[in-house]
CSV table of C-alpha atoms (C1' of nucleotides) in Angstrom, one decimal:
chain,number,residue,atom,x,y,z
A,1,UNK,CA,-40.2,31.4,42.0
A,2,UNK,CA,-37.5,32.5,44.2
A,3,UNK,CA,-37.7,35.9,45.6
A,4,UNK,CA,-40.9,36.8,47.4
A,5,UNK,CA,-41.3,39.5,50.0
A,6,UNK,CA,-38.9,39.2,53.0
A,7,UNK,CA,-36.7,36.9,51.0
A,8,UNK,CA,-34.2,39.8,50.5
A,9,UNK,CA,-34.2,40.4,54.2
A,10,UNK,CA,-33.6,36.8,55.1
A,11,UNK,CA,-30.5,36.5,52.9
A,12,UNK,CA,-28.2,39.5,53.4
A,13,UNK,CA,-27.8,40.9,49.9
A,14,UNK,CA,-26.0,44.0,48.9
A,15,UNK,CA,-29.3,45.9,48.8
A,16,UNK,CA,-28.2,48.4,46.2
A,17,UNK,CA,-30.5,51.3,45.5
A,18,UNK,CA,-33.3,50.1,47.8
A,19,UNK,CA,-35.5,53.0,47.1
A,20,UNK,CA,-35.6,52.4,43.4
A,21,UNK,CA,-35.8,48.6,43.6
A,22,UNK,CA,-38.8,47.0,42.0
A,23,UNK,CA,-40.1,45.9,45.4
A,24,UNK,CA,-40.0,49.4,46.7
A,25,UNK,CA,-41.6,50.8,43.6
A,26,UNK,CA,-44.5,48.4,44.0
A,27,UNK,CA,-45.0,49.3,47.7
A,28,UNK,CA,-44.9,53.0,46.9
A,29,UNK,CA,-47.5,52.6,44.2
A,30,UNK,CA,-49.6,50.3,46.3
A,31,UNK,CA,-49.6,52.9,49.1
A,32,UNK,CA,-50.9,55.5,46.8
A,33,UNK,CA,-53.6,53.4,45.2
A,34,UNK,CA,-54.8,51.7,48.3
A,35,UNK,CA,-54.9,55.0,50.2
A,36,UNK,CA,-56.9,56.6,47.4
A,37,UNK,CA,-59.3,53.7,46.6
A,38,UNK,CA,-59.3,51.3,49.5
A,39,UNK,CA,-58.8,47.6,49.2
A,40,UNK,CA,-62.0,46.8,47.3
A,41,UNK,CA,-61.6,49.7,44.9
A,42,UNK,CA,-58.0,49.2,44.1
A,43,UNK,CA,-57.1,46.9,41.2
A,44,UNK,CA,-53.8,45.1,40.9
A,45,UNK,CA,-53.6,46.6,37.4
A,46,UNK,CA,-53.9,50.1,38.9
A,47,UNK,CA,-51.0,49.4,41.2
A,48,UNK,CA,-48.8,47.9,38.4
A,49,UNK,CA,-49.5,50.9,36.2
A,50,UNK,CA,-48.8,53.4,39.0
A,51,UNK,CA,-45.5,51.6,39.6
A,52,UNK,CA,-44.7,51.3,36.0
A,53,UNK,CA,-44.1,47.5,36.2
A,54,UNK,CA,-45.5,44.4,34.7
A,55,UNK,CA,-48.6,43.1,36.4
A,56,UNK,CA,-47.0,39.7,37.2
A,57,UNK,CA,-44.3,41.2,39.2
A,58,UNK,CA,-46.8,42.1,41.9
A,59,UNK,CA,-47.5,38.5,42.5
A,60,UNK,CA,-43.9,37.6,42.1
A,61,UNK,CA,-42.8,39.9,44.9
A,62,UNK,CA,-45.9,39.8,47.2
A,63,UNK,CA,-47.8,36.6,46.3
A,64,UNK,CA,-51.2,38.3,46.4
A,65,UNK,CA,-53.1,41.6,46.5
A,66,UNK,CA,-54.2,40.8,50.0
A,67,UNK,CA,-50.6,40.1,51.3
A,68,UNK,CA,-49.5,43.4,49.7
A,69,UNK,CA,-52.4,45.2,51.3
A,70,UNK,CA,-51.6,43.8,54.7
A,71,UNK,CA,-48.1,45.1,54.5
A,72,UNK,CA,-49.2,48.6,53.4
A,73,UNK,CA,-52.0,48.6,56.1
A,74,UNK,CA,-49.6,47.6,58.8
A,75,UNK,CA,-47.2,50.3,57.9
A,76,UNK,CA,-49.9,52.9,57.7
A,77,UNK,CA,-51.4,51.9,61.0
A,78,UNK,CA,-48.0,52.0,62.7
A,79,UNK,CA,-47.3,55.4,61.3
A,80,UNK,CA,-50.7,56.7,62.5
A,81,UNK,CA,-50.7,55.1,65.9
A,82,UNK,CA,-47.0,55.2,66.8
A,83,UNK,CA,-46.6,59.0,67.3
A,84,UNK,CA,-49.9,59.0,69.3
A,85,UNK,CA,-48.9,56.1,71.6
A,86,UNK,CA,-45.4,57.6,72.3
A,87,UNK,CA,-46.9,60.9,73.2
A,88,UNK,CA,-49.5,59.4,75.5
A,89,UNK,CA,-47.1,57.2,77.3
A,90,UNK,CA,-44.5,59.9,77.9
A,91,UNK,CA,-44.4,60.6,81.7
A,92,UNK,CA,-42.2,63.7,81.3
A,93,UNK,CA,-44.8,66.0,79.7
A,94,UNK,CA,-48.0,67.4,81.2
A,95,UNK,CA,-51.4,66.7,79.8
A,96,UNK,CA,-51.5,70.0,78.0
A,97,UNK,CA,-48.0,69.6,76.7
A,98,UNK,CA,-49.1,66.3,75.2
A,99,UNK,CA,-51.9,68.0,73.4
A,100,UNK,CA,-49.5,70.6,72.1
A,101,UNK,CA,-47.1,67.9,70.7
A,102,UNK,CA,-50.1,65.9,69.3
A,103,UNK,CA,-51.5,68.9,67.4
A,104,UNK,CA,-48.2,69.9,65.9
A,105,UNK,CA,-47.0,66.4,65.0
A,106,UNK,CA,-50.3,65.2,63.7
A,107,UNK,CA,-51.1,68.1,61.5
A,108,UNK,CA,-47.7,67.9,60.0
A,109,UNK,CA,-48.0,64.2,59.5
A,110,UNK,CA,-51.5,64.4,57.9
A,111,UNK,CA,-50.5,67.3,55.7
A,112,UNK,CA,-48.0,64.8,54.2
A,113,UNK,CA,-50.5,61.9,53.9
A,114,UNK,CA,-54.0,63.3,54.1
A,115,UNK,CA,-55.8,60.1,53.0
A,116,UNK,CA,-54.5,58.0,55.9
A,117,UNK,CA,-57.2,58.6,58.5
A,118,UNK,CA,-60.1,57.9,56.1
A,119,UNK,CA,-58.2,54.9,54.7
A,120,UNK,CA,-57.7,53.4,58.1
A,121,UNK,CA,-61.2,54.1,59.4
A,122,UNK,CA,-62.8,52.7,56.3
A,123,UNK,CA,-60.8,49.5,56.3
A,124,UNK,CA,-61.2,49.1,60.0
A,125,UNK,CA,-65.0,49.2,59.5
A,126,UNK,CA,-64.8,46.8,56.6
A,127,UNK,CA,-62.5,44.2,58.3
A,128,UNK,CA,-62.7,44.9,62.0
A,129,UNK,CA,-61.5,41.4,63.2
A,130,UNK,CA,-58.3,41.6,61.2
A,131,UNK,CA,-57.3,45.2,62.1
A,132,UNK,CA,-58.4,45.8,65.6
A,133,UNK,CA,-56.1,43.0,66.9
A,134,UNK,CA,-53.2,44.4,64.9
A,135,UNK,CA,-53.7,47.8,66.4
A,136,UNK,CA,-53.4,46.8,70.0
A,137,UNK,CA,-55.8,49.5,71.0
A,138,UNK,CA,-55.9,48.5,74.7
A,139,UNK,CA,-52.3,49.3,75.3
A,140,UNK,CA,-52.8,52.7,73.8
A,141,UNK,CA,-54.6,54.3,76.7
A,142,UNK,CA,-54.7,51.7,79.5
A,143,UNK,CA,-51.9,52.2,81.9
A,144,UNK,CA,-50.5,55.1,80.0
A,145,UNK,CA,-48.9,58.2,81.6
A,146,UNK,CA,-51.8,60.2,80.2
A,147,UNK,CA,-54.3,58.0,82.0
A,148,UNK,CA,-52.6,58.5,85.3
A,149,UNK,CA,-52.2,62.2,84.9
A,150,UNK,CA,-55.8,62.6,83.8
A,151,UNK,CA,-57.2,60.7,86.8
A,152,UNK,CA,-54.9,62.6,89.2
A,153,UNK,CA,-55.9,66.0,87.6
A,154,UNK,CA,-59.6,65.2,87.9
A,155,UNK,CA,-59.1,64.3,91.6
A,156,UNK,CA,-57.3,67.6,92.4
A,157,UNK,CA,-59.9,69.5,90.5
A,158,UNK,CA,-57.3,70.8,88.0
A,159,UNK,CA,-59.4,69.5,85.2
A,160,UNK,CA,-63.1,69.0,85.0
A,161,UNK,CA,-64.7,65.7,86.0
A,162,UNK,CA,-65.6,64.2,82.6
A,163,UNK,CA,-64.8,60.8,81.2
A,164,UNK,CA,-61.3,60.5,79.6
A,165,UNK,CA,-62.8,59.2,76.4
A,166,UNK,CA,-64.4,62.6,75.8
A,167,UNK,CA,-61.0,64.2,75.9
A,168,UNK,CA,-59.7,61.8,73.3
A,169,UNK,CA,-62.7,62.1,71.1
A,170,UNK,CA,-62.5,65.9,71.1
A,171,UNK,CA,-58.8,66.0,70.5
A,172,UNK,CA,-58.8,63.5,67.7
A,173,UNK,CA,-62.0,64.8,66.3
A,174,UNK,CA,-60.7,68.3,66.0
A,175,UNK,CA,-57.4,67.1,64.7
A,176,UNK,CA,-58.4,64.4,62.3
A,177,UNK,CA,-61.9,65.4,61.1
A,178,UNK,CA,-60.7,68.1,58.7
A,179,UNK,CA,-58.6,65.5,56.9
A,180,UNK,CA,-61.6,63.1,56.7
A,181,UNK,CA,-64.1,65.6,55.5
A,182,UNK,CA,-61.7,67.6,53.3
A,183,UNK,CA,-63.7,67.6,50.1
A,184,UNK,CA,-66.9,68.6,51.9
A,185,UNK,CA,-65.2,71.3,54.0
A,186,UNK,CA,-63.2,72.8,51.2
A,187,UNK,CA,-66.1,73.0,48.8
A,188,UNK,CA,-68.3,74.5,51.5
A,189,UNK,CA,-65.9,77.4,51.8
A,190,UNK,CA,-64.3,77.4,48.4
A,191,UNK,CA,-60.8,77.6,49.9
A,192,UNK,CA,-57.7,77.4,47.6
A,193,UNK,CA,-54.7,75.4,48.6
A,194,UNK,CA,-53.1,78.3,50.3
A,195,UNK,CA,-55.9,79.3,52.6
A,196,UNK,CA,-56.6,75.7,53.4
A,197,UNK,CA,-53.1,75.3,54.5
A,198,UNK,CA,-53.2,78.4,56.6
A,199,UNK,CA,-56.3,77.1,58.4
A,200,UNK,CA,-54.4,73.9,59.2
A,201,UNK,CA,-51.5,75.8,60.5
A,202,UNK,CA,-53.7,78.0,62.7
A,203,UNK,CA,-55.2,74.8,64.2
A,204,UNK,CA,-51.8,73.8,65.5
A,205,UNK,CA,-52.0,76.7,68.0
A,206,UNK,CA,-55.7,76.8,68.4
A,207,UNK,CA,-56.5,73.2,69.2
A,208,UNK,CA,-54.3,73.2,72.4
A,209,UNK,CA,-56.0,76.5,73.5
A,210,UNK,CA,-59.4,75.1,72.9
A,211,UNK,CA,-58.7,71.9,74.7
A,212,UNK,CA,-57.5,73.9,77.7
A,213,UNK,CA,-60.7,76.0,77.7
A,214,UNK,CA,-62.8,72.9,77.5
A,215,UNK,CA,-61.3,70.8,80.2
A,216,UNK,CA,-59.3,73.0,82.5
A,217,UNK,CA,-61.1,74.3,85.7
A,218,UNK,CA,-60.9,78.0,86.0
B,1,UNK,CA,-89.0,44.8,30.3
B,2,UNK,CA,-91.7,47.1,31.6
B,3,UNK,CA,-91.3,48.3,35.1
B,4,UNK,CA,-88.0,50.1,35.9
B,5,UNK,CA,-87.5,52.5,38.7
B,6,UNK,CA,-89.7,55.6,38.6
B,7,UNK,CA,-92.1,53.7,36.3
B,8,UNK,CA,-94.4,53.2,39.2
B,9,UNK,CA,-94.4,56.9,39.9
B,10,UNK,CA,-95.0,58.0,36.4
B,11,UNK,CA,-98.2,55.9,36.1
B,12,UNK,CA,-100.3,56.3,39.2
B,13,UNK,CA,-100.8,52.9,40.5
B,14,UNK,CA,-102.6,51.7,43.6
B,15,UNK,CA,-99.2,51.4,45.4
B,16,UNK,CA,-100.4,48.7,47.8
B,17,UNK,CA,-98.0,47.9,50.7
B,18,UNK,CA,-95.3,50.1,49.5
B,19,UNK,CA,-93.0,49.2,52.4
B,20,UNK,CA,-93.0,45.5,51.5
B,21,UNK,CA,-92.8,45.9,47.8
B,22,UNK,CA,-89.9,44.3,46.0
B,23,UNK,CA,-88.6,47.7,45.0
B,24,UNK,CA,-88.5,48.9,48.6
B,25,UNK,CA,-87.0,45.6,49.8
B,26,UNK,CA,-84.1,46.1,47.3
B,27,UNK,CA,-83.6,49.7,48.4
B,28,UNK,CA,-83.5,48.8,52.0
B,29,UNK,CA,-81.0,46.0,51.4
B,30,UNK,CA,-78.9,48.2,49.2
B,31,UNK,CA,-78.8,50.8,51.9
B,32,UNK,CA,-77.5,48.3,54.4
B,33,UNK,CA,-74.9,46.8,52.1
B,34,UNK,CA,-73.7,50.0,50.5
B,35,UNK,CA,-73.4,51.7,53.9
B,36,UNK,CA,-71.5,48.7,55.3
B,37,UNK,CA,-69.1,48.0,52.3
B,38,UNK,CA,-69.1,51.0,50.1
B,39,UNK,CA,-69.8,51.0,46.4
B,40,UNK,CA,-66.7,49.0,45.4
B,41,UNK,CA,-67.0,46.5,48.1
B,42,UNK,CA,-70.7,45.8,47.7
B,43,UNK,CA,-71.7,43.0,45.3
B,44,UNK,CA,-75.1,42.9,43.6
B,45,UNK,CA,-75.3,39.4,44.9
B,46,UNK,CA,-74.9,40.7,48.5
B,47,UNK,CA,-77.7,43.1,48.0
B,48,UNK,CA,-80.0,40.4,46.4
B,49,UNK,CA,-79.3,38.0,49.3
B,50,UNK,CA,-79.9,40.7,51.9
B,51,UNK,CA,-83.2,41.5,50.2
B,52,UNK,CA,-84.1,37.9,49.8
B,53,UNK,CA,-84.8,38.4,46.1
B,54,UNK,CA,-83.6,37.0,42.8
B,55,UNK,CA,-80.5,38.7,41.5
B,56,UNK,CA,-82.1,39.7,38.2
B,57,UNK,CA,-84.7,41.7,40.0
B,58,UNK,CA,-82.1,44.3,40.9
B,59,UNK,CA,-81.5,45.1,37.3
B,60,UNK,CA,-85.1,44.7,36.5
B,61,UNK,CA,-86.1,47.5,38.9
B,62,UNK,CA,-82.9,49.7,38.9
B,63,UNK,CA,-81.2,48.9,35.6
B,64,UNK,CA,-77.7,48.8,37.2
B,65,UNK,CA,-75.7,48.7,40.4
B,66,UNK,CA,-74.5,52.2,39.8
B,67,UNK,CA,-78.1,53.6,39.3
B,68,UNK,CA,-79.2,51.9,42.5
B,69,UNK,CA,-76.2,53.3,44.3
B,70,UNK,CA,-76.9,56.8,43.0
B,71,UNK,CA,-80.4,56.6,44.5
B,72,UNK,CA,-79.1,55.4,47.9
B,73,UNK,CA,-76.4,57.9,48.0
B,74,UNK,CA,-78.7,60.8,47.1
B,75,UNK,CA,-81.0,59.8,49.9
B,76,UNK,CA,-78.2,59.4,52.4
B,77,UNK,CA,-76.7,62.7,51.5
B,78,UNK,CA,-80.0,64.4,51.8
B,79,UNK,CA,-80.6,62.9,55.2
B,80,UNK,CA,-77.2,63.9,56.4
B,81,UNK,CA,-77.1,67.4,55.0
B,82,UNK,CA,-80.8,68.4,55.2
B,83,UNK,CA,-81.0,68.8,59.0
B,84,UNK,CA,-77.7,70.6,59.1
B,85,UNK,CA,-78.8,73.0,56.4
B,86,UNK,CA,-82.1,73.8,57.9
B,87,UNK,CA,-80.5,74.5,61.3
B,88,UNK,CA,-77.9,76.8,59.9
B,89,UNK,CA,-80.4,78.7,57.8
B,90,UNK,CA,-82.8,79.3,60.6
B,91,UNK,CA,-82.8,83.0,61.5
B,92,UNK,CA,-84.9,82.5,64.6
B,93,UNK,CA,-82.3,80.8,66.7
B,94,UNK,CA,-79.1,82.1,68.2
B,95,UNK,CA,-75.7,80.7,67.3
B,96,UNK,CA,-75.6,78.6,70.4
B,97,UNK,CA,-79.1,77.4,70.1
B,98,UNK,CA,-78.2,76.2,66.7
B,99,UNK,CA,-75.3,74.2,68.2
B,100,UNK,CA,-77.7,72.8,70.8
B,101,UNK,CA,-80.2,71.6,68.1
B,102,UNK,CA,-77.4,70.2,66.0
B,103,UNK,CA,-75.9,68.2,68.8
B,104,UNK,CA,-79.2,66.6,69.8
B,105,UNK,CA,-80.5,66.1,66.3
B,106,UNK,CA,-77.3,64.7,64.9
B,107,UNK,CA,-76.4,62.3,67.7
B,108,UNK,CA,-80.0,60.9,67.6
B,109,UNK,CA,-79.7,60.6,63.8
B,110,UNK,CA,-76.3,58.9,63.9
B,111,UNK,CA,-77.3,56.5,66.6
B,112,UNK,CA,-79.9,55.2,64.1
B,113,UNK,CA,-77.5,55.1,61.2
B,114,UNK,CA,-74.0,55.1,62.4
B,115,UNK,CA,-72.3,54.2,59.2
B,116,UNK,CA,-73.6,57.2,57.2
B,117,UNK,CA,-70.8,59.6,57.9
B,118,UNK,CA,-68.0,57.2,57.0
B,119,UNK,CA,-70.0,56.1,54.0
B,120,UNK,CA,-70.4,59.6,52.7
B,121,UNK,CA,-66.9,60.7,53.4
B,122,UNK,CA,-65.4,57.6,51.7
B,123,UNK,CA,-67.5,57.8,48.6
B,124,UNK,CA,-66.9,61.5,48.4
B,125,UNK,CA,-63.2,60.9,48.4
B,126,UNK,CA,-63.5,58.2,45.7
B,127,UNK,CA,-65.8,60.0,43.4
B,128,UNK,CA,-65.6,63.7,44.2
B,129,UNK,CA,-66.8,65.1,40.8
B,130,UNK,CA,-70.0,63.2,41.1
B,131,UNK,CA,-70.9,63.9,44.7
B,132,UNK,CA,-69.7,67.4,45.4
B,133,UNK,CA,-72.0,68.9,42.8
B,134,UNK,CA,-75.0,66.9,44.2
B,135,UNK,CA,-74.3,68.2,47.7
B,136,UNK,CA,-74.5,71.9,46.8
B,137,UNK,CA,-72.1,72.7,49.5
B,138,UNK,CA,-71.9,76.4,48.7
B,139,UNK,CA,-75.5,77.0,49.7
B,140,UNK,CA,-74.9,75.3,53.0
B,141,UNK,CA,-72.9,78.1,54.7
B,142,UNK,CA,-72.8,81.0,52.2
B,143,UNK,CA,-75.6,83.5,52.9
B,144,UNK,CA,-77.0,81.4,55.8
B,145,UNK,CA,-78.4,83.0,58.9
B,146,UNK,CA,-75.5,81.4,60.8
B,147,UNK,CA,-72.9,83.2,58.6
B,148,UNK,CA,-74.5,86.6,59.3
B,149,UNK,CA,-74.9,85.9,63.0
B,150,UNK,CA,-71.3,84.7,63.2
B,151,UNK,CA,-69.9,87.7,61.5
B,152,UNK,CA,-72.0,90.1,63.6
B,153,UNK,CA,-71.0,88.3,66.8
B,154,UNK,CA,-67.3,88.6,66.0
B,155,UNK,CA,-67.8,92.3,65.3
B,156,UNK,CA,-69.5,93.0,68.6
B,157,UNK,CA,-66.9,90.9,70.4
B,158,UNK,CA,-69.5,88.5,71.6
B,159,UNK,CA,-67.5,85.6,70.2
B,160,UNK,CA,-63.8,85.3,69.5
B,161,UNK,CA,-62.2,86.5,66.2
B,162,UNK,CA,-61.5,83.2,64.5
B,163,UNK,CA,-62.5,81.9,61.1
B,164,UNK,CA,-65.9,80.5,60.8
B,165,UNK,CA,-64.6,77.3,59.3
B,166,UNK,CA,-62.9,76.5,62.6
B,167,UNK,CA,-66.3,76.6,64.3
B,168,UNK,CA,-67.7,74.2,61.7
B,169,UNK,CA,-64.8,71.9,61.9
B,170,UNK,CA,-64.9,71.7,65.7
B,171,UNK,CA,-68.6,71.2,65.9
B,172,UNK,CA,-68.8,68.6,63.2
B,173,UNK,CA,-65.5,67.0,64.3
B,174,UNK,CA,-66.7,66.5,67.9
B,175,UNK,CA,-70.2,65.4,66.7
B,176,UNK,CA,-69.3,63.1,63.8
B,177,UNK,CA,-65.8,61.8,64.6
B,178,UNK,CA,-67.0,59.3,67.3
B,179,UNK,CA,-69.2,57.6,64.6
B,180,UNK,CA,-66.3,57.5,62.1
B,181,UNK,CA,-63.8,56.1,64.6
B,182,UNK,CA,-66.2,53.8,66.5
B,183,UNK,CA,-64.2,50.6,66.2
B,184,UNK,CA,-61.0,52.2,67.3
B,185,UNK,CA,-62.5,54.2,70.1
B,186,UNK,CA,-64.6,51.4,71.5
B,187,UNK,CA,-61.8,48.9,71.5
B,188,UNK,CA,-59.4,51.5,73.1
B,189,UNK,CA,-61.7,51.7,76.1
B,190,UNK,CA,-63.4,48.4,75.9
B,191,UNK,CA,-66.9,49.9,76.2
B,192,UNK,CA,-70.0,47.8,76.1
B,193,UNK,CA,-73.1,49.0,74.2
B,194,UNK,CA,-74.6,50.6,77.3
B,195,UNK,CA,-71.6,52.7,78.3
B,196,UNK,CA,-71.0,53.7,74.7
B,197,UNK,CA,-74.5,54.8,74.4
B,198,UNK,CA,-74.3,56.8,77.6
B,199,UNK,CA,-71.2,58.5,76.4
B,200,UNK,CA,-73.1,59.6,73.3
B,201,UNK,CA,-75.9,60.9,75.4
B,202,UNK,CA,-73.6,62.9,77.5
B,203,UNK,CA,-72.2,64.5,74.5
B,204,UNK,CA,-75.5,66.0,73.6
B,205,UNK,CA,-75.2,68.3,76.6
B,206,UNK,CA,-71.4,68.6,76.7
B,207,UNK,CA,-70.7,69.6,73.1
B,208,UNK,CA,-72.8,72.8,73.3
B,209,UNK,CA,-71.0,73.7,76.6
B,210,UNK,CA,-67.6,73.0,75.0
B,211,UNK,CA,-68.4,75.1,71.9
B,212,UNK,CA,-69.4,78.0,74.2
B,213,UNK,CA,-66.2,77.8,76.1
B,214,UNK,CA,-64.2,77.6,73.0
B,215,UNK,CA,-65.7,80.5,71.1
B,216,UNK,CA,-67.5,82.8,73.5
B,217,UNK,CA,-65.7,85.8,74.9
B,218,UNK,CA,-65.7,85.9,78.6
C,1,DA,C1',-112.5,32.1,32.3
C,2,DA,C1',-109.3,33.6,28.8
C,3,DG,C1',-106.1,36.7,27.4
C,4,DT,C1',-102.7,40.1,28.5
C,5,DA,C1',-99.4,42.4,31.1
C,6,DT,C1',-96.2,42.2,34.9
C,7,DT,C1',-93.1,40.0,38.0
C,8,DT,C1',-90.0,36.4,39.2
C,9,DT,C1',-86.8,32.7,38.3
C,10,DA,C1',-82.9,29.9,36.7
C,11,DA,C1',-79.4,29.9,33.5
C,12,DA,C1',-76.1,31.9,30.9
C,13,DC,C1',-73.1,35.7,29.1
C,14,DA,C1',-69.4,38.9,28.9
C,15,DA,C1',-66.3,41.7,30.9
C,16,DA,C1',-63.2,42.5,34.7
C,17,DT,C1',-59.8,41.0,37.6
C,18,DG,C1',-56.5,38.3,40.6
C,19,DA,C1',-53.3,35.0,39.7
C,20,DT,C1',-50.2,31.7,37.0
C,21,DT,C1',-47.2,30.0,33.4
C,22,DA,C1',-43.5,29.5,30.4
C,23,DA,C1',-40.3,31.7,27.9
C,24,DA,C1',-37.1,35.7,27.4
C,25,DA,C1',-33.9,39.0,29.4
C,26,DA,C1',-30.8,40.4,32.7
C,27,DA,C1',-27.8,39.7,36.5
C,28,DT,C1',-24.6,36.9,39.0
C,29,DA,C1',-21.5,33.2,39.8
C,30,DT,C1',-18.1,29.9,38.4
D,1,DA,C1',-16.8,33.0,28.5
D,2,DT,C1',-20.2,29.8,30.2
D,3,DA,C1',-23.5,28.3,33.3
D,4,DT,C1',-26.8,29.3,36.7
D,5,DT,C1',-29.8,32.0,39.0
D,6,DT,C1',-32.9,35.9,39.3
D,7,DT,C1',-35.9,39.1,37.3
D,8,DT,C1',-39.1,40.5,33.7
D,9,DT,C1',-42.5,39.9,30.1
D,10,DA,C1',-46.5,38.5,27.3
D,11,DA,C1',-50.0,35.5,27.2
D,12,DT,C1',-53.4,32.9,29.4
D,13,DC,C1',-56.2,30.9,33.1
D,14,DA,C1',-59.9,30.7,36.4
D,15,DT,C1',-62.9,33.0,39.1
D,16,DT,C1',-65.8,36.7,40.3
D,17,DT,C1',-69.3,39.8,39.2
D,18,DG,C1',-72.5,43.0,36.7
D,19,DT,C1',-75.9,42.1,33.4
D,20,DT,C1',-79.0,39.8,30.2
D,21,DT,C1',-82.2,36.4,28.4
D,22,DA,C1',-86.0,33.5,27.9
D,23,DA,C1',-89.2,30.9,30.1
D,24,DA,C1',-92.2,30.2,34.1
D,25,DA,C1',-95.2,32.1,37.6
D,26,DT,C1',-98.3,35.6,39.1
D,27,DA,C1',-101.3,39.4,38.8
D,28,DC,C1',-104.5,42.0,36.3
D,29,DT,C1',-108.1,43.2,32.8
D,30,DT,C1',-112.1,42.4,30.2
DNA sequence: AAGTATTTTAAACAAATGATTAAAAAATAT
DNA sequence: ATATTTTTTAATCATTTGTTTAAAATACTT
């Protein structure tokens, strides 16, 4: 028992073909299976099969299902929150420019990995203690450029006097909900891949317009 | 082995204290545990403990975990879809009256059972074949009063010319997303129960206003 | 009250599943 | 080339978990 996770990073090895290494194959497979089935529904055997490796290698490289899950979850959470945080903390864009960037960036991101929001929300409900701390949700809004801009704009009457959380709920709701309710929404309207995709593309432009209409004072 | 589920309905028994019967105790517990942990995460022992009954009674009354789950899921799905369907098929209300009814009815419903949306969306992702058929999603919009009204209103220019699915996505997104992302949203803003509740109450009035601003032509 | 049917219980079973082991294979170092 | 270390494999273990069984307790019928 020599080479567990991070071992390769502690020693500085040649790191040949990192993307085809066994460790990376397992992580990639774990991402797919965990995203699709969640922690409880995913079996280590599913992951091993998806990765095309022997079951024992999972424990050899990552010690346990839970440790592997923690790594995948942390990465997913980072990917999901990071763009959001950087946008909201950027002082060089206006409120509505932020919305624009969010819409474009998030719809592209979620088209690549559509299961991420439901995965994160589910696991966050099932193990809140563990994940809420990891997410550092306080730093997301509190003291952000967005918060300051929002409060200022309410004061000047530029935008309507409603709680900031409504703004966030509406933006994220319109952005993320389609990816959470995909099976329901798609079967309701019997959309094929192409028209589903075009609806998502339309929303990149429409969501910023809608947000303006909702919150801007005219 | 005599009395499985439905047996009591086939024979017509006195049905004394139906709400405290063992069968009902199990269903109530199953609802709580399945909603909280999902099918894969829920153990029959959890349900038995929650119900305060012997583990074997679960199989005695419902044959299997899966059969019990199917019953709970069907009821949850009905509760979630039914109000929606009846609103959207009502020809006696305008589009925006429908939105108003939806907002009030759904926020009240989801305040009672906040885990339902995430539960349904998760399980629908994990077993789509099984659930999509059960949901009859085609009949939900297709041929509804809402569909006719929407198309007519677009033609007269009363509302903007955007696909109907955007309307549904936005309405449901704004309505349901707060209940899906509760842990994230609440920890972001550090709201206590009271202020969280008041935000939800505010949304009953605000969502209809927002929907008007988004889709009505001015 | 006795007999029968129903419900409940404790115990055990069987399959699934996360994890480990010890040996084989492959890679690396000397 | 040989020795050593690292990686991979097949088999097995130990626990968890859905389900069953057989007996005990309770309710119901006549």
